[in-house]
């Protein structure tokens, strides 16, 4: 019954909800394949894809079928072209969506790279599709970031000084001579000999530069030698390397990072969940909290989430052609900034974002490790006071302007009579609580504390 309705393209809301009812585990996978088939056909029928892809002639494999396969693979957490190719050999669901054809993993990966605009539009239309069929609730949405590790090798990195050195070495006539000789060599032994001579020349040149510059005493790094070796193997690689070095210099200057990976120039050093650093990307996603449907997703080259809140909200409003004035927007402290709070108030948007103190309260270890830290002081909005762990009142004392921000001070002279004065105030006479006292910050703090 499902397949007939999909083929006829005449599915009403009740039928579609029945199709997406996955409580029946026996037909769960079968129903989902039917839905992918229906939705992708609907998408391509409503878009002039051929003109946008700007391709001449008929493609070897159907782009419609490849999109269907990619969606099914993504739903199962499969991103590797090789693994998708294996699924096409043994899994009847994949075979059906691909019309029993088996493209190579090279072709699958190539399609993913060249058709990112189609895939992006497919996602936007999927959200609109869910909106049209009233699957979205949108009473509350949540935004969060997640780091994903880039396919970038830590051993193949260049620092800015390496880039400058390689740019210098590639301009030398002797480097060009090595490249011409290696490319014209017909035996592997001859090529290996020339490569070793070129590497020796690279190291000797670095030593000469170090002699002339007393501040520069570092040896040639392994990543620098590897990049040089790869570049001199052919004229094409040599020409590409000169252009690529200029690109990497611009990327490093703009990102203000210390090094760059030659295997993935766009990836940045970011903190991972284990507290270490990796070459990562930052995925920003917005989801409808009641249904769990992702309504916006973006990959950004920014280690922090701070500047992502407003662009993501604007994307949601643009893609769904709505305003979020009746929606509560949830975000963690990583998105907390005065600019974001002012933007929310000016555009009549309701957001709930904890400040640093409020976010720390959620973690029990902060309360245990810092018994007299600000996290353990309770703010009373009605009286505009703080209550310390010993139930003493710290009233508002004064307001001042510093570093472009208005600050408010709370303290009491009763601290000098407290038996915990040294633990709480340290060498000071009394404990001082500093609050950034803009109106938008105060309003957000009150809103977050409201049950």
Coordinates of C-alpha atoms in Angstrom, one line a residue:
X1 CA 0.0 0.0 0.0
X2 CA 2.8 2.4 0.9
X3 CA 4.7 1.8 -2.3
X4 CA 1.6 2.4 -4.5
X5 CA 0.9 5.7 -2.8
X6 CA 4.4 6.8 -3.2
X7 CA 4.5 5.9 -6.9
X8 CA 1.2 7.8 -7.4
X9 CA 2.7 10.8 -5.4
X10 CA -0.7 11.3 -3.8
X11 CA 0.0 10.8 -0.1
X12 CA -2.1 12.7 2.4
X13 CA -1.1 13.7 6.0
X14 CA -2.5 10.6 7.7
X15 CA -0.9 8.2 5.2
X16 CA 2.4 10.0 5.6
X17 CA 2.2 9.8 9.4
X18 CA 1.4 6.1 9.1
X19 CA 4.5 5.7 6.9
X20 CA 6.7 7.4 9.4
X21 CA 5.3 5.5 12.4
X22 CA 8.3 3.4 13.3
X23 CA 6.8 1.7 16.3
X24 CA 6.2 -1.3 14.1
X25 CA 9.8 -2.6 14.3
X26 CA 9.3 -5.3 11.7
X27 CA 8.7 -2.8 8.9
X28 CA 10.8 0.1 10.3
X29 CA 13.6 -0.1 7.8
X30 CA 11.3 -0.9 4.9
X31 CA 9.1 2.2 5.7
X32 CA 12.1 4.5 6.0
X33 CA 13.4 3.4 2.6
X34 CA 10.0 4.1 1.0
X35 CA 9.9 7.5 2.6
X36 CA 13.4 8.4 1.3
X37 CA 12.3 7.3 -2.2
X38 CA 9.2 9.4 -1.9
X39 CA 10.9 12.5 -0.6
X40 CA 13.9 12.7 -2.9
X41 CA 11.6 12.1 -6.0
X42 CA 9.4 15.0 -4.7
X43 CA 12.5 17.2 -4.3
X44 CA 13.9 16.6 -7.8
X45 CA 10.5 17.0 -9.4
X46 CA 10.2 20.5 -7.8
X47 CA 13.7 21.7 -8.7
X48 CA 15.5 22.2 -12.0
X49 CA 18.6 20.3 -10.9
X50 CA 20.1 19.7 -14.3
X51 CA 20.5 23.5 -15.0
X52 CA 22.0 24.1 -11.6
X53 CA 24.6 21.4 -11.8
X54 CA 25.7 22.8 -15.2
X55 CA 26.6 19.4 -16.6
X56 CA 26.8 18.4 -20.3
X57 CA 25.5 15.0 -21.3
X58 CA 23.8 12.3 -19.3
X59 CA 25.6 11.3 -16.1
X60 CA 26.7 7.7 -15.7
X61 CA 24.6 7.2 -12.6
X62 CA 21.4 8.9 -11.5
X63 CA 22.0 11.8 -9.1
X64 CA 18.6 11.1 -7.7
X65 CA 19.5 7.6 -6.8
X66 CA 22.9 8.7 -5.3
X67 CA 21.1 11.3 -3.1
X68 CA 18.8 8.6 -1.8
X69 CA 21.7 6.3 -1.0
X70 CA 23.6 9.1 0.8
X71 CA 20.5 9.9 3.0
X72 CA 20.1 6.3 4.0
X73 CA 23.8 6.0 4.8
X74 CA 23.8 9.2 6.8
X75 CA 20.9 8.0 8.9
X76 CA 23.0 5.0 9.8
X77 CA 26.1 7.0 10.6
X78 CA 27.9 5.9 7.5
X79 CA 30.0 8.6 5.7
X80 CA 32.8 6.5 4.1
X81 CA 32.5 6.0 0.3
X82 CA 34.0 2.5 0.7
X83 CA 31.4 1.4 3.3
X84 CA 28.6 2.8 1.1
X85 CA 30.0 0.8 -1.8
X86 CA 30.0 -2.4 0.3
X87 CA 26.4 -1.8 1.4
X88 CA 25.4 -1.5 -2.3
X89 CA 26.9 -5.0 -2.8
X90 CA 25.1 -6.8 0.0
X91 CA 22.2 -4.7 1.4
X92 CA 18.9 -4.9 -0.6
X93 CA 17.7 -1.5 0.8
X94 CA 20.7 0.3 -0.8
X95 CA 20.4 -1.8 -3.9
X96 CA 16.7 -0.8 -4.4
X97 CA 17.4 2.9 -4.0
X98 CA 20.3 2.7 -6.4
X99 CA 18.3 0.7 -9.0
X100 CA 20.6 -2.2 -8.5
X101 CA 23.6 -0.4 -9.9
X102 CA 27.0 -0.3 -8.1
X103 CA 29.0 2.9 -8.4
X104 CA 32.6 2.8 -7.1
X105 CA 33.5 4.5 -3.9
X106 CA 35.6 7.1 -5.9
X107 CA 32.4 8.1 -7.8
X108 CA 30.4 8.3 -4.5
X109 CA 33.0 10.5 -2.9
X110 CA 33.3 12.6 -6.0
X111 CA 29.5 13.1 -6.0
X112 CA 29.5 14.2 -2.4
X113 CA 32.2 16.8 -3.1
X114 CA 30.7 18.3 -6.3
X115 CA 27.0 18.2 -5.2
X116 CA 27.2 19.9 -1.8
X117 CA 24.8 22.6 -3.0
X118 CA 22.2 19.9 -4.0
X119 CA 22.6 18.1 -0.6
X120 CA 22.3 21.5 1.2
X121 CA 19.1 22.3 -0.6
X122 CA 17.8 18.8 0.0
X123 CA 18.2 19.4 3.7
X124 CA 16.4 22.7 3.7
X125 CA 13.6 21.3 1.7
X126 CA 13.3 18.3 4.1
X127 CA 12.8 20.8 6.9
X128 CA 10.2 22.7 4.9
X129 CA 8.6 19.3 4.1
X130 CA 8.3 18.6 7.8
X131 CA 6.9 22.1 8.4
X132 CA 4.3 21.6 5.6
X133 CA 3.1 18.3 7.0
X134 CA 3.0 19.9 10.6
X135 CA 5.6 17.6 12.0
X136 CA 7.5 20.6 13.6
X137 CA 6.4 21.9 17.0
X138 CA 8.7 25.0 17.2
X139 CA 7.5 26.0 20.7
X140 CA 11.1 25.4 21.9
X141 CA 14.3 25.1 19.9
X142 CA 17.8 24.4 21.1
X143 CA 21.2 25.3 19.6
X144 CA 24.4 23.5 20.4
X145 CA 27.9 23.0 18.9
X146 CA 29.8 19.8 18.5
X147 CA 33.4 19.3 17.5
X148 CA 34.2 16.7 14.8
X149 CA 37.8 15.6 14.1
X150 CA 39.0 16.5 10.6
X151 CA 40.8 14.0 8.4
X152 CA 44.0 15.9 9.0
X153 CA 47.4 14.4 10.0
X154 CA 49.2 15.9 13.0
X155 CA 52.5 14.8 11.5
X156 CA 52.0 16.8 8.3
X157 CA 51.8 20.3 9.6
X158 CA 53.6 23.6 8.7
X159 CA 54.2 26.6 10.9
X160 CA 54.4 30.1 9.4
X161 CA 58.2 30.0 9.5
X162 CA 58.1 26.8 7.5
X163 CA 55.9 28.4 4.9
X164 CA 58.2 31.4 4.6
X165 CA 61.2 29.0 4.3
X166 CA 59.5 26.8 1.6
X167 CA 58.4 29.9 -0.4
X168 CA 62.1 31.0 -0.4
X169 CA 63.5 27.5 -1.3
X170 CA 61.0 27.1 -4.2
X171 CA 62.2 30.3 -5.8
X172 CA 65.7 29.0 -6.0
X173 CA 66.9 27.9 -9.4
X174 CA 68.6 24.7 -7.9
X175 CA 65.2 23.5 -6.6
X176 CA 63.7 23.9 -10.1
X177 CA 66.6 21.9 -11.5
X178 CA 66.0 19.1 -9.0
X179 CA 62.3 19.0 -10.0
X180 CA 63.1 18.8 -13.8
X181 CA 65.7 16.0 -13.3
X182 CA 63.5 13.9 -11.0
X183 CA 60.5 14.1 -13.5
X184 CA 62.8 13.1 -16.5
X185 CA 64.4 10.2 -14.6
X186 CA 63.3 6.8 -15.8
X187 CA 64.6 4.6 -13.0
X188 CA 63.4 4.5 -9.4
X189 CA 67.0 4.3 -8.1
X190 CA 67.9 7.5 -10.0
X191 CA 64.8 9.3 -8.6
X192 CA 65.6 8.2 -5.1
X193 CA 69.1 9.5 -5.3
X194 CA 68.0 12.9 -6.6
X195 CA 65.4 13.2 -3.9
X196 CA 68.0 12.5 -1.2
X197 CA 70.3 15.2 -2.8
X198 CA 67.4 17.7 -2.8
X199 CA 66.6 16.9 0.8
X200 CA 70.3 17.5 1.7
X201 CA 70.2 20.8 -0.1
X202 CA 67.1 21.8 1.8
X203 CA 68.8 21.1 5.2
X204 CA 72.1 22.8 4.2
X205 CA 70.1 25.9 3.1
X206 CA 68.4 26.0 6.4
X207 CA 71.8 25.9 8.2
X208 CA 73.0 28.8 6.1
X209 CA 70.0 30.8 7.0
X210 CA 70.5 30.0 10.7
X211 CA 74.1 31.2 10.6
X212 CA 73.1 34.6 9.2
X213 CA 70.2 34.9 11.7
X214 CA 71.2 34.5 15.3
X215 CA 67.5 34.3 16.4
X216 CA 66.8 31.4 14.0
X217 CA 68.3 28.2 15.3
X218 CA 65.6 25.6 14.6
X219 CA 66.2 22.6 12.3
X220 CA 64.0 21.7 9.4
X221 CA 60.8 20.1 10.7
X222 CA 59.7 16.7 9.4
X223 CA 56.5 18.1 8.0
X224 CA 58.5 20.7 6.0
X225 CA 60.8 17.9 4.5
X226 CA 57.7 15.8 3.6
X227 CA 56.0 18.7 1.9
X228 CA 59.2 19.6 0.0
X229 CA 59.8 16.0 -1.1
X230 CA 56.2 15.6 -2.4
X231 CA 56.4 19.0 -4.3
X232 CA 59.7 18.2 -6.2
X233 CA 58.5 14.9 -7.7
X234 CA 56.8 16.5 -10.6
X235 CA 56.4 20.0 -12.3
X236 CA 52.6 19.8 -11.6
X237 CA 53.2 19.2 -7.9
X238 CA 55.9 21.9 -7.8
X239 CA 53.5 24.5 -9.4
X240 CA 50.6 23.5 -7.1
X241 CA 52.8 23.8 -4.0
X242 CA 53.8 27.4 -4.8
X243 CA 50.1 28.4 -5.1
X244 CA 49.1 26.3 -2.1
X245 CA 51.8 27.9 0.2
X246 CA 50.3 31.3 -0.6
X247 CA 46.9 30.0 0.4
X248 CA 48.2 28.5 3.6
X249 CA 49.9 31.8 4.5
X250 CA 46.6 33.7 4.1
X251 CA 44.7 31.1 6.1
X252 CA 47.2 31.2 9.0
X253 CA 47.2 35.0 9.0
X254 CA 43.4 35.2 9.1
X255 CA 42.9 32.4 11.6
X256 CA 45.8 33.5 13.9
X257 CA 46.7 29.9 14.5
X258 CA 50.2 28.7 15.0
X259 CA 50.2 25.8 12.4
X260 CA 48.3 24.3 9.6
X261 CA 47.7 20.8 8.3
X262 CA 48.8 20.2 4.7
X263 CA 46.2 17.4 4.4
X264 CA 43.3 19.6 5.4
X265 CA 44.0 23.3 5.2
X266 CA 40.6 24.4 6.4
X267 CA 40.7 22.5 9.7
X268 CA 41.6 24.4 12.9
X269 CA 43.2 23.5 16.2
X270 CA 40.3 23.1 18.7
X271 CA 39.8 21.6 22.1
X272 CA 38.3 18.1 22.1
X273 CA 36.1 16.5 24.8
X274 CA 39.1 14.9 26.4
X275 CA 40.7 18.3 27.0
X276 CA 43.4 17.9 24.3
X277 CA 43.6 19.6 20.9
X278 CA 43.0 18.2 17.5
X279 CA 42.4 19.5 14.0
X280 CA 38.6 19.9 14.2
X281 CA 35.5 21.4 12.7
X282 CA 32.7 22.9 14.7
X283 CA 29.2 21.7 13.8
X284 CA 26.4 24.1 14.8
X285 CA 22.9 22.5 14.9
X286 CA 19.5 23.7 15.9
X287 CA 16.8 21.2 16.7
X288 CA 13.1 21.3 17.5
X289 CA 13.2 20.0 21.1
X290 CA 9.8 18.4 21.2
X291 CA 10.2 16.3 17.9
X292 CA 13.9 16.1 17.8
X293 CA 14.0 17.2 14.2
X294 CA 17.2 19.1 13.2
X295 CA 16.0 22.3 11.5
X296 CA 19.4 23.9 10.8
X297 CA 23.0 22.6 10.6
X298 CA 26.2 24.4 9.7
X299 CA 29.9 23.6 9.7
X300 CA 31.9 26.6 10.9
X301 CA 35.7 27.3 11.2
X302 CA 35.5 28.9 14.6
X303 CA 36.8 27.1 17.8
X304 CA 34.1 28.7 19.9
X305 CA 30.3 29.0 19.7
X306 CA 30.1 32.6 20.8
X307 CA 29.3 34.2 17.4
X308 CA 27.0 31.5 16.1
X309 CA 23.7 32.1 17.9
X310 CA 22.4 35.0 15.8
X311 CA 23.4 33.5 12.3
X312 CA 21.7 30.2 13.2
X313 CA 18.5 31.9 14.3
X314 CA 18.4 33.9 11.2
X315 CA 19.0 30.8 9.1
X316 CA 16.0 29.1 10.7
X317 CA 13.8 32.1 10.1
X318 CA 14.9 32.4 6.5
X319 CA 14.6 28.7 5.6
X320 CA 11.2 28.3 7.2
X321 CA 10.0 31.8 6.3
X322 CA 8.8 32.4 9.8
X323 CA 9.6 34.6 12.8
X324 CA 10.6 32.9 16.1
X325 CA 8.7 35.4 18.3
X326 CA 6.5 32.7 19.8
X327 CA 9.5 30.3 20.2
X328 CA 11.7 29.8 23.2
X329 CA 15.4 29.6 22.2
X330 CA 17.7 27.5 24.4
X331 CA 21.5 27.7 24.4
X332 CA 24.3 27.1 26.9
X333 CA 26.8 29.5 28.3
X334 CA 29.1 29.2 25.2
X335 CA 26.6 31.5 23.3
X336 CA 26.3 34.1 26.1
X337 CA 27.3 37.6 25.0
X338 CA 26.0 41.1 25.6
X339 CA 25.6 41.5 21.9
X340 CA 23.4 38.4 21.6
X341 CA 21.3 39.3 24.6
X342 CA 20.7 42.8 23.2
X343 CA 19.8 41.4 19.8
X344 CA 17.2 39.1 21.4
X345 CA 15.5 41.9 23.2
X346 CA 15.6 44.3 20.2
X347 CA 13.9 41.7 18.0
X348 CA 11.4 40.5 20.6
X349 CA 12.9 37.0 20.7
X350 CA 12.7 34.9 23.9
X351 CA 15.9 33.1 24.8
X352 CA 17.1 31.3 27.9
X353 CA 20.9 31.4 28.2
X354 CA 22.7 30.9 31.5
X355 CA 25.6 33.2 32.5
X356 CA 28.9 31.8 33.7
X357 CA 27.9 31.5 37.3
X358 CA 24.5 29.9 36.6
X359 CA 26.1 27.3 34.3
X360 CA 28.7 26.5 37.0
X361 CA 25.9 25.8 39.5
X362 CA 24.7 22.8 37.4
X363 CA 28.1 21.1 38.0
X364 CA 28.3 19.6 41.6
X365 CA 32.1 19.6 41.6
X366 CA 32.2 23.4 41.4
X367 CA 30.0 23.7 44.5
X368 CA 32.2 21.2 46.4
X369 CA 35.6 22.5 45.2
X370 CA 34.7 26.2 45.7
X371 CA 32.4 26.4 48.8
X372 CA 32.8 30.2 48.9
X373 CA 33.0 30.9 45.2
X374 CA 30.5 33.1 43.4
X375 CA 28.7 29.9 42.2
X376 CA 27.5 29.3 45.8
X377 CA 26.2 32.9 46.3
X378 CA 22.4 33.3 45.6
X379 CA 21.2 36.3 43.8
X380 CA 17.8 37.8 44.8
X381 CA 16.5 39.9 41.9
X382 CA 13.7 41.5 43.9
X383 CA 16.0 43.0 46.5
X384 CA 19.0 43.2 44.1
X385 CA 21.2 41.5 46.7
X386 CA 23.4 38.4 47.0
X387 CA 23.1 35.8 49.8
X388 CA 26.4 34.2 50.9
X389 CA 26.7 30.5 52.0
X390 CA 26.5 31.7 55.7
X391 CA 23.2 33.5 54.9
X392 CA 24.6 37.0 55.1
X393 CA 23.2 39.6 52.8
X394 CA 25.6 41.4 50.3
X395 CA 23.7 44.5 49.2
X396 CA 24.4 46.5 46.0
X397 CA 27.0 49.2 46.8
X398 CA 28.0 51.0 43.7
X399 CA 28.2 50.9 39.9
X400 CA 31.1 51.9 37.7
X401 CA 32.2 51.7 34.0
X402 CA 35.4 49.8 33.0
X403 CA 36.7 48.3 29.7
X404 CA 33.5 49.3 27.9
X405 CA 31.3 47.5 30.4
X406 CA 29.1 48.6 33.3
X407 CA 29.9 46.7 36.5
X408 CA 28.1 46.5 39.8
X409 CA 29.6 45.7 43.2
X410 CA 28.0 43.8 46.1
X411 CA 29.6 43.5 49.5
X412 CA 29.0 43.8 53.2
X413 CA 31.3 45.0 56.0
X414 CA 30.0 42.2 58.2
X415 CA 32.6 39.9 56.5
X416 CA 35.3 40.9 59.0
X417 CA 33.2 39.3 61.8
X418 CA 32.8 36.0 59.9
X419 CA 34.7 32.9 61.0
X420 CA 35.2 32.0 57.4
X421 CA 36.6 35.3 56.3
X422 CA 40.0 34.0 55.3
X423 CA 38.6 31.1 53.3
X424 CA 36.1 33.3 51.6
X425 CA 37.7 36.8 51.1
X426 CA 41.3 35.8 51.3
X427 CA 43.6 38.7 52.2
X428 CA 40.8 41.2 51.7
X429 CA 38.6 42.6 54.5
X430 CA 35.4 41.5 52.9
X431 CA 34.1 39.4 49.9
X432 CA 33.2 41.4 46.8
X433 CA 30.8 40.1 44.1
X434 CA 31.1 41.8 40.8
X435 CA 28.2 41.7 38.4
X436 CA 28.1 43.0 34.8
X437 CA 25.1 45.1 35.3
X438 CA 23.6 45.8 31.9
X439 CA 19.8 45.6 31.7
X440 CA 19.8 42.7 29.2
X441 CA 22.2 40.6 31.4
X442 CA 20.0 41.2 34.4
X443 CA 16.8 40.3 32.6
X444 CA 18.4 37.1 31.3
X445 CA 19.6 36.1 34.8
X446 CA 16.1 36.6 36.2
X447 CA 14.5 34.7 33.4
X448 CA 16.9 31.7 33.8
X449 CA 16.2 31.5 37.5
X450 CA 12.4 31.6 37.0
X451 CA 11.0 28.0 37.6

